[in-house]
PDB file of C-alpha atoms and ligand atoms in Angstrom:
ATOM      1  CA  MET R  13       0.258   0.596   0.311  1.00 43.00           C
ATOM      2  CA  THR R  14       1.064   3.288  -0.429  1.00 46.00           C
ATOM      3  CA  SER R  15       1.015   5.830   2.770  1.00 53.00           C
ATOM      4  CA  HIS R  16       0.870   9.414   3.364  1.00 62.00           C
ATOM      5  CA  ARG R  17       3.405  10.573   6.614  1.00 82.00           C
ATOM      6  CA  TYR R  18       2.738  12.879   8.028  1.00 91.00           C
ATOM      7  CA  MET R  19       5.247  15.188  10.331  1.00 90.00           C
ATOM      8  CA  GLN R  20       4.844  17.840  13.504  1.00 91.00           C
ATOM      9  CA  GLY R  21       7.503  19.091  15.262  1.00 87.00           C
ATOM     10  CA  GLY R  22      10.217  17.661  12.055  1.00 86.00           C
ATOM     11  CA  LEU R  23       9.039  14.508  13.590  1.00 86.00           C
ATOM     12  CA  PRO R  24       7.338  11.808  11.692  1.00 89.00           C
ATOM     13  CA  VAL R  25       3.706  10.722  12.975  1.00 94.00           C
ATOM     14  CA  PRO R  26       3.493   6.825  13.505  1.00 94.00           C
ATOM     15  CA  TYR R  27       0.827   5.339  10.752  1.00 96.00           C
ATOM     16  CA  VAL R  28      -0.795   3.876  13.982  1.00 96.00           C
ATOM     17  CA  ILE R  29      -0.774   7.315  16.167  1.00 95.00           C
ATOM     18  CA  ALA R  30      -4.558   9.281  16.222  1.00 97.00           C
ATOM     19  CA  TRP R  31      -4.825  12.537  15.474  1.00 97.00           C
ATOM     20  CA  SER R  32      -6.812  14.349  17.182  1.00 97.00           C
ATOM     21  CA  ALA R  33     -10.127  14.819  14.880  1.00 97.00           C
ATOM     22  CA  GLU R  34     -10.168  10.622  16.135  1.00 97.00           C
ATOM     23  CA  THR R  35     -13.036  11.033  18.296  1.00 95.00           C
ATOM     24  CA  HIS R  36     -14.666   8.294  19.794  1.00 90.00           C
ATOM     25  CA  ARG R  37     -18.192   8.033  19.656  1.00 84.00           C
ATOM     26  CA  THR R  38     -19.874   5.561  21.777  1.00 83.00           C
ATOM     27  CA  PRO R  39     -23.421   4.364  20.490  1.00 94.00           C
ATOM     28  CA  THR R  40     -26.447   2.740  23.662  1.00 96.00           C
ATOM     29  CA  VAL R  41     -24.444  -0.788  24.542  1.00 97.00           C
ATOM     30  CA  VAL R  42     -27.046  -3.684  24.212  1.00 98.00           C
ATOM     31  CA  LEU R  43     -27.493  -7.171  25.235  1.00 97.00           C
ATOM     32  CA  HIS R  44     -26.662  -8.829  21.877  1.00 95.00           C
ATOM     33  CA  ARG R  45     -30.188 -11.128  20.023  1.00 91.00           C
ATOM     34  CA  THR R  46     -28.259 -13.701  21.547  1.00 92.00           C
ATOM     35  CA  GLY R  47     -28.380 -13.535  24.734  1.00 93.00           C
ATOM     36  CA  GLN R  48     -24.752 -13.963  25.184  1.00 94.00           C
ATOM     37  CA  GLY R  49     -22.655 -10.417  24.608  1.00 97.00           C
ATOM     38  CA  ILE R  50     -23.349  -6.795  24.034  1.00 98.00           C
ATOM     39  CA  GLY R  51     -23.877  -5.361  20.666  1.00 98.00           C
ATOM     40  CA  TYR R  52     -24.968  -1.288  19.498  1.00 97.00           C
ATOM     41  CA  ALA R  53     -28.109  -0.197  19.452  1.00 97.00           C
ATOM     42  CA  ASP R  54     -27.768   0.792  16.047  1.00 96.00           C
ATOM     43  CA  GLU R  55     -25.454  -1.659  14.778  1.00 96.00           C
ATOM     44  CA  VAL R  56     -23.794  -2.326  11.486  1.00 96.00           C
ATOM     45  CA  PRO R  57     -21.602  -5.125  10.347  1.00 95.00           C
ATOM     46  CA  TYR R  58     -18.751  -2.894   9.777  1.00 94.00           C
ATOM     47  CA  ASP R  59     -19.087  -2.649  13.671  1.00 97.00           C
ATOM     48  CA  ARG R  60     -17.215  -6.264  13.948  1.00 97.00           C
ATOM     49  CA  ASP R  61     -14.249  -8.196  12.708  1.00 96.00           C
ATOM     50  CA  MET R  62     -14.257 -11.018  10.507  1.00 94.00           C
ATOM     51  CA  ASP R  63     -13.893 -12.910  14.387  1.00 95.00           C
ATOM     52  CA  GLY R  64     -17.330 -11.260  15.137  1.00 96.00           C
ATOM     53  CA  VAL R  65     -15.667  -8.932  18.332  1.00 98.00           C
ATOM     54  CA  LEU R  66     -17.268  -6.200  18.624  1.00 98.00           C
ATOM     55  CA  TRP R  67     -15.111  -2.896  18.245  1.00 98.00           C
ATOM     56  CA  ILE R  68     -15.171   1.374  19.312  1.00 97.00           C
ATOM     57  CA  ARG R  69     -16.194   3.611  17.173  1.00 97.00           C
ATOM     58  CA  GLN R  70     -13.521   6.149  15.759  1.00 96.00           C
ATOM     59  CA  ALA R  71     -13.594   8.164  13.025  1.00 96.00           C
ATOM     60  CA  ILE R  72     -11.157   7.825  10.609  1.00 95.00           C
ATOM     61  CA  ALA R  73      -9.236  10.988   9.182  1.00 95.00           C
ATOM     62  CA  PRO R  74      -5.364  11.249   9.730  1.00 95.00           C
ATOM     63  CA  GLY R  75      -4.114  14.127   9.056  1.00 94.00           C
ATOM     64  CA  SER R  76      -6.613  16.068  11.230  1.00 95.00           C
ATOM     65  CA  GLY R  77      -6.244  18.350  14.041  1.00 96.00           C
ATOM     66  CA  ARG R  78      -2.840  16.822  16.255  1.00 96.00           C
ATOM     67  CA  ALA R  79      -1.527  13.817  16.889  1.00 95.00           C
ATOM     68  CA  LEU R  80      -1.714  12.479  19.810  1.00 94.00           C
ATOM     69  CA  PHE R  81       1.092  11.236  20.919  1.00 90.00           C
ATOM     70  CA  PRO R  82       1.058   8.131  22.011  1.00 89.00           C
ATOM     71  CA  THR R  83      -2.424   7.033  21.839  1.00 93.00           C
ATOM     72  CA  VAL R  84      -3.314   3.945  18.804  1.00 95.00           C
ATOM     73  CA  HIS R  85      -6.245   4.599  16.843  1.00 97.00           C
ATOM     74  CA  ALA R  86      -8.494   1.568  17.542  1.00 97.00           C
ATOM     75  CA  LEU R  87      -8.575   0.994  13.712  1.00 96.00           C
ATOM     76  CA  ARG R  88      -5.469   1.232  12.135  1.00 97.00           C
ATOM     77  CA  GLN R  89      -3.745  -0.421  14.580  1.00 98.00           C
ATOM     78  CA  ARG R  90      -5.534  -3.286  13.265  1.00 97.00           C
ATOM     79  CA  ARG R  91      -4.913  -2.874   9.674  1.00 97.00           C
ATOM     80  CA  ALA R  92      -1.292  -3.136  10.533  1.00 97.00           C
ATOM     81  CA  ILE R  93      -2.046  -5.812  12.784  1.00 97.00           C
ATOM     82  CA  SER R  94      -4.083  -7.797  10.485  1.00 95.00           C
ATOM     83  CA  ARG R  95      -2.089  -6.804   7.526  1.00 95.00           C
ATOM     84  CA  MET R  96       1.212  -7.125   8.599  1.00 96.00           C
ATOM     85  CA  LEU R  97       1.726  -2.896   8.436  1.00 97.00           C
ATOM     86  CA  CYS R  98       4.912  -1.022   9.955  1.00 97.00           C
ATOM     87  CA  GLN R  99       3.241   0.846  12.823  1.00 96.00           C
ATOM     88  CA  VAL R 100       5.529   3.801  11.861  1.00 95.00           C
ATOM     89  CA  CYS R 101       4.865   4.217   7.251  1.00 95.00           C
ATOM     90  CA  GLY R 102       2.234   2.049   6.992  1.00 95.00           C
ATOM     91  CA  ALA R 103       4.116   0.120   4.919  1.00 95.00           C
ATOM     92  CA  ASP R 104       3.744  -3.462   4.145  1.00 94.00           C
ATOM     93  CA  THR R 105       6.095  -5.569   5.967  1.00 92.00           C
ATOM     94  CA  LEU R 106       5.351  -8.907   4.142  1.00 86.00           C
ATOM     95  CA  GLU R 107       7.092  -7.105   1.191  1.00 86.00           C
ATOM     96  CA  GLN R 108      10.521  -6.823   2.591  1.00 84.00           C
ATOM     97  CA  ASP R 109      10.725 -10.346   4.516  1.00 84.00           C
ATOM     98  CA  GLN R 110       7.696 -12.935   4.131  1.00 84.00           C
ATOM     99  CA  GLU R 111       9.638 -15.006   6.873  1.00 92.00           C
ATOM    100  CA  ARG R 112      10.685 -12.947   9.957  1.00 95.00           C
ATOM    101  CA  TRP R 113       8.711  -9.957  11.096  1.00 96.00           C
ATOM    102  CA  LEU R 114      10.575  -7.061  13.381  1.00 96.00           C
ATOM    103  CA  PHE R 115       8.984  -6.039  16.708  1.00 97.00           C
ATOM    104  CA  VAL R 116      10.360  -3.655  18.797  1.00 97.00           C
ATOM    105  CA  LEU R 117       8.853  -3.157  22.697  1.00 96.00           C
ATOM    106  CA  LYS R 118       8.888  -1.156  25.612  1.00 94.00           C
ATOM    107  CA  ASP R 119      11.536  -3.027  28.320  1.00 94.00           C
ATOM    108  CA  VAL R 120       9.974  -4.824  31.141  1.00 91.00           C
ATOM    109  CA  GLY R 121      12.897  -5.934  32.568  1.00 93.00           C
ATOM    110  CA  GLN R 122      13.433  -9.025  30.408  1.00 93.00           C
ATOM    111  CA  PRO R 123      13.289  -9.653  26.147  1.00 93.00           C
ATOM    112  CA  VAL R 124      10.613 -10.301  23.995  1.00 95.00           C
ATOM    113  CA  GLY R 125       9.622 -13.922  25.230  1.00 94.00           C
ATOM    114  CA  GLU R 126       7.709 -17.161  23.582  1.00 96.00           C
ATOM    115  CA  GLY R 127       4.146 -16.319  22.829  1.00 97.00           C
ATOM    116  CA  GLU R 128       4.199 -13.247  24.832  1.00 97.00           C
ATOM    117  CA  LEU R 129       1.292 -11.301  23.505  1.00 97.00           C
ATOM    118  CA  THR R 130       1.762  -7.618  22.313  1.00 97.00           C
ATOM    119  CA  SER R 131      -0.542  -5.261  20.716  1.00 97.00           C
ATOM    120  CA  ALA R 132       2.055  -3.668  18.745  1.00 96.00           C
ATOM    121  CA  ALA R 133       2.071  -4.086  15.072  1.00 97.00           C
ATOM    122  CA  PRO R 134       5.592  -4.778  13.302  1.00 97.00           C
ATOM    123  CA  VAL R 135       7.893  -2.059  11.956  1.00 96.00           C
ATOM    124  CA  CYS R 136      10.394  -2.487   9.114  1.00 94.00           C
ATOM    125  CA  PRO R 137      13.968  -2.019  10.244  1.00 93.00           C
ATOM    126  CA  PRO R 138      14.743   1.332   9.084  1.00 92.00           C
ATOM    127  CA  CYS R 139      11.779   2.443  11.005  1.00 94.00           C
ATOM    128  CA  ALA R 140      12.802   0.937  13.420  1.00 95.00           C
ATOM    129  CA  LEU R 141      15.856   3.357  14.204  1.00 93.00           C
ATOM    130  CA  ILE R 142      13.239   6.005  14.001  1.00 90.00           C
ATOM    131  CA  ALA R 143      10.642   5.064  16.668  1.00 91.00           C
ATOM    132  CA  VAL R 144      13.489   4.367  19.749  1.00 92.00           C
ATOM    133  CA  LYS R 145      15.171   7.325  18.376  1.00 89.00           C
ATOM    134  CA  HIS R 146      11.492   9.677  18.530  1.00 88.00           C
ATOM    135  CA  CYS R 147       9.277   7.609  21.451  1.00 86.00           C
ATOM    136  CA  PRO R 148      10.107   8.266  24.732  1.00 86.00           C
ATOM    137  CA  HIS R 149       8.193   4.734  26.072  1.00 85.00           C
ATOM    138  CA  LEU R 150      10.548   3.112  23.064  1.00 89.00           C
ATOM    139  CA  ARG R 151      13.980   4.543  24.805  1.00 87.00           C
ATOM    140  CA  LYS R 152      14.229   1.478  27.050  1.00 93.00           C
ATOM    141  CA  HIS R 153      12.957  -1.289  24.517  1.00 95.00           C
ATOM    142  CA  VAL R 154      13.912  -4.817  23.666  1.00 96.00           C
ATOM    143  CA  ALA R 155      13.789  -6.120  19.999  1.00 96.00           C
ATOM    144  CA  ALA R 156      13.472  -9.765  18.687  1.00 97.00           C
ATOM    145  CA  TRP R 157      12.627 -10.776  14.991  1.00 96.00           C
ATOM    146  CA  VAL R 158      10.000 -12.972  15.415  1.00 97.00           C
ATOM    147  CA  GLU R 159       8.829 -16.454  13.225  1.00 97.00           C
ATOM    148  CA  ARG R 160       5.095 -16.719  13.602  1.00 97.00           C
ATOM    149  CA  PRO R 161       2.817 -13.631  15.086  1.00 97.00           C
ATOM    150  CA  LEU R 162      -0.001 -15.100  15.823  1.00 97.00           C
ATOM    151  CA  SER R 163      -3.125 -13.772  16.429  1.00 96.00           C
ATOM    152  CA  TRP R 164      -4.195 -13.990  19.874  1.00 98.00           C
ATOM    153  CA  GLY R 165      -7.426 -11.700  20.958  1.00 98.00           C
ATOM    154  CA  VAL R 166      -8.791  -8.320  21.848  1.00 98.00           C
ATOM    155  CA  ALA R 167      -8.094  -6.151  24.492  1.00 98.00           C
ATOM    156  CA  GLY R 168     -10.821  -3.451  25.131  1.00 97.00           C
ATOM    157  CA  ILE R 169     -13.135  -2.531  27.533  1.00 96.00           C
ATOM    158  CA  PRO R 170     -14.984  -5.191  29.327  1.00 96.00           C
ATOM    159  CA  TYR R 171     -18.930  -4.969  29.759  1.00 96.00           C
ATOM    160  CA  ASP R 172     -21.091  -6.085  32.570  1.00 95.00           C
ATOM    161  CA  PRO R 173     -23.371  -8.394  31.771  1.00 95.00           C
ATOM    162  CA  ARG R 174     -26.238  -7.504  34.422  1.00 95.00           C
ATOM    163  CA  THR R 175     -25.889  -3.889  33.880  1.00 95.00           C
ATOM    164  CA  LEU R 176     -24.559  -3.726  30.396  1.00 96.00           C
ATOM    165  CA  LEU R 177     -21.424  -1.069  31.755  1.00 95.00           C
ATOM    166  CA  PRO R 178     -17.787  -0.617  31.692  1.00 95.00           C
ATOM    167  CA  VAL R 179     -16.423  -2.930  34.380  1.00 94.00           C
ATOM    168  CA  PRO R 180     -14.466  -0.003  36.495  1.00 90.00           C
ATOM    169  CA  GLY R 181     -10.846   0.559  35.509  1.00 86.00           C
ATOM    170  CA  ASP R 182      -8.678   2.229  33.870  1.00 76.00           C
ATOM    171  CA  ASP R 183      -6.765  -1.333  32.125  1.00 82.00           C
ATOM    172  CA  LEU R 184      -7.686  -2.414  29.007  1.00 90.00           C
ATOM    173  CA  ALA R 185      -8.360  -6.996  29.533  1.00 94.00           C
ATOM    174  CA  MET R 186      -6.600  -8.820  27.196  1.00 97.00           C
ATOM    175  CA  VAL R 187      -9.190 -11.640  26.436  1.00 98.00           C
ATOM    176  CA  ALA R 188      -7.952 -14.574  24.077  1.00 98.00           C
ATOM    177  CA  TYR R 189     -10.677 -15.438  20.536  1.00 98.00           C
ATOM    178  CA  ASP R 190     -11.285 -18.861  22.165  1.00 97.00           C
ATOM    179  CA  ASP R 191     -12.395 -16.781  25.808  1.00 98.00           C
ATOM    180  CA  PRO R 192     -16.650 -16.687  25.742  1.00 97.00           C
ATOM    181  CA  ALA R 193     -15.604 -13.162  27.950  1.00 97.00           C
ATOM    182  CA  ILE R 194     -14.673 -11.724  24.141  1.00 98.00           C
ATOM    183  CA  ARG R 195     -18.890 -11.221  23.887  1.00 98.00           C
ATOM    184  CA  TRP R 196     -18.535  -9.084  26.514  1.00 97.00           C
ATOM    185  CA  LEU R 197     -15.979  -6.378  25.119  1.00 97.00           C
ATOM    186  CA  VAL R 198     -15.301  -3.078  23.328  1.00 97.00           C
ATOM    187  CA  ALA R 199     -12.372  -4.120  21.471  1.00 97.00           C
ATOM    188  CA  THR R 200      -9.787  -1.013  21.115  1.00 97.00           C
ATOM    189  CA  ARG R 201      -6.798  -3.600  20.377  1.00 97.00           C
ATOM    190  CA  GLN R 202      -6.094  -6.315  18.554  1.00 98.00           C
ATOM    191  CA  VAL R 203      -3.025  -8.907  20.201  1.00 98.00           C
ATOM    192  CA  LEU R 204      -0.756 -11.251  18.790  1.00 98.00           C
ATOM    193  CA  SER R 205       1.136 -13.526  20.294  1.00 98.00           C
ATOM    194  CA  LEU R 206       4.819 -13.724  19.837  1.00 98.00           C
ATOM    195  CA  GLU R 207       6.592 -17.161  18.093  1.00 98.00           C
ATOM    196  CA  GLY R 208       9.652 -18.534  17.480  1.00 98.00           C
ATOM    197  CA  CYS R 209      11.785 -15.215  18.883  1.00 97.00           C
ATOM    198  CA  THR R 210      15.151 -14.313  18.066  1.00 96.00           C
ATOM    199  CA  ALA R 211      16.410 -10.719  19.919  1.00 95.00           C
ATOM    200  CA  VAL R 212      18.057  -8.871  18.318  1.00 94.00           C
ATOM    201  CA  ASP R 213      20.259  -5.292  19.043  1.00 93.00           C
ATOM    202  CA  LEU R 214      18.703  -2.289  17.220  1.00 91.00           C
ATOM    203  CA  SER R 215      22.691  -1.043  17.286  1.00 86.00           C
ATOM    204  CA  GLY R 216      23.714  -3.180  15.514  1.00 84.00           C
ATOM    205  CA  LEU R 217      20.688  -3.412  12.620  1.00 79.00           C
ATOM    206  CA  ASN R 218      20.870  -2.128   8.705  1.00 64.00           C
ATOM    207  CA  ALA R 219      18.534   0.352   8.457  1.00 52.00           C
ATOM    208  CA  THR R 220      18.876   0.242   4.632  1.00 49.00           C
ATOM    209  CA  ALA R 221      17.838  -3.985   4.544  1.00 47.00           C
ATOM    210  CA  GLY R 222      16.439  -6.573   6.031  1.00 45.00           C
ATOM    211  CA  ALA R 223      19.961  -7.101   7.543  1.00 41.00           C
ATOM    212  CA  ARG R 224      19.175 -10.699   7.431  1.00 43.00           C
TER     213      ARG R 224
HETATM  214 ZN1   ZN K 147       7.865   1.538   8.715  1.00 94.42          ZN
END
């Protein structure tokens, strides 16, 4: 795909970052007609992904207003993960290397582990170097080549089956596709399980190629 590159304050704005004009809309949440889960009162097919998961409604207007670093746009994040697009430039990483993908995650004191769950989309090597230079939350990071980034589930806002109101709390809940709890969630991120991980030191990465 071709992607527009937006700049703000002299810095590139990553593809997945939300803009101030991309507001959330909160439709009325109702019990799904099956009685198993929630839906929107005025739900349309576009509100669910191919797995039937209900997604948050968010305007799509990249480049409009201010870039809201580090807020991620829910639907561009989903698109980046499901199509393996670079989260920085939006390019198709499959065109660069069909056998492994580069992931850069915030350093939480250990390397990227087998089966690690993440809502981070892959990055192409040149963009990885840009990201760790400019993104404050990636100044301390871990990186890995990943052979099998598997679709695992979603993260989102859980709803109480009795009240049909969001469960209080700040954290997004991560739920696997095979967990019935996914029907009581409004998804805001798609989540991958990273398998076949090989740690990589980005300082040794060739920014112009896949650096195999
Ligand atoms: Zn890129």
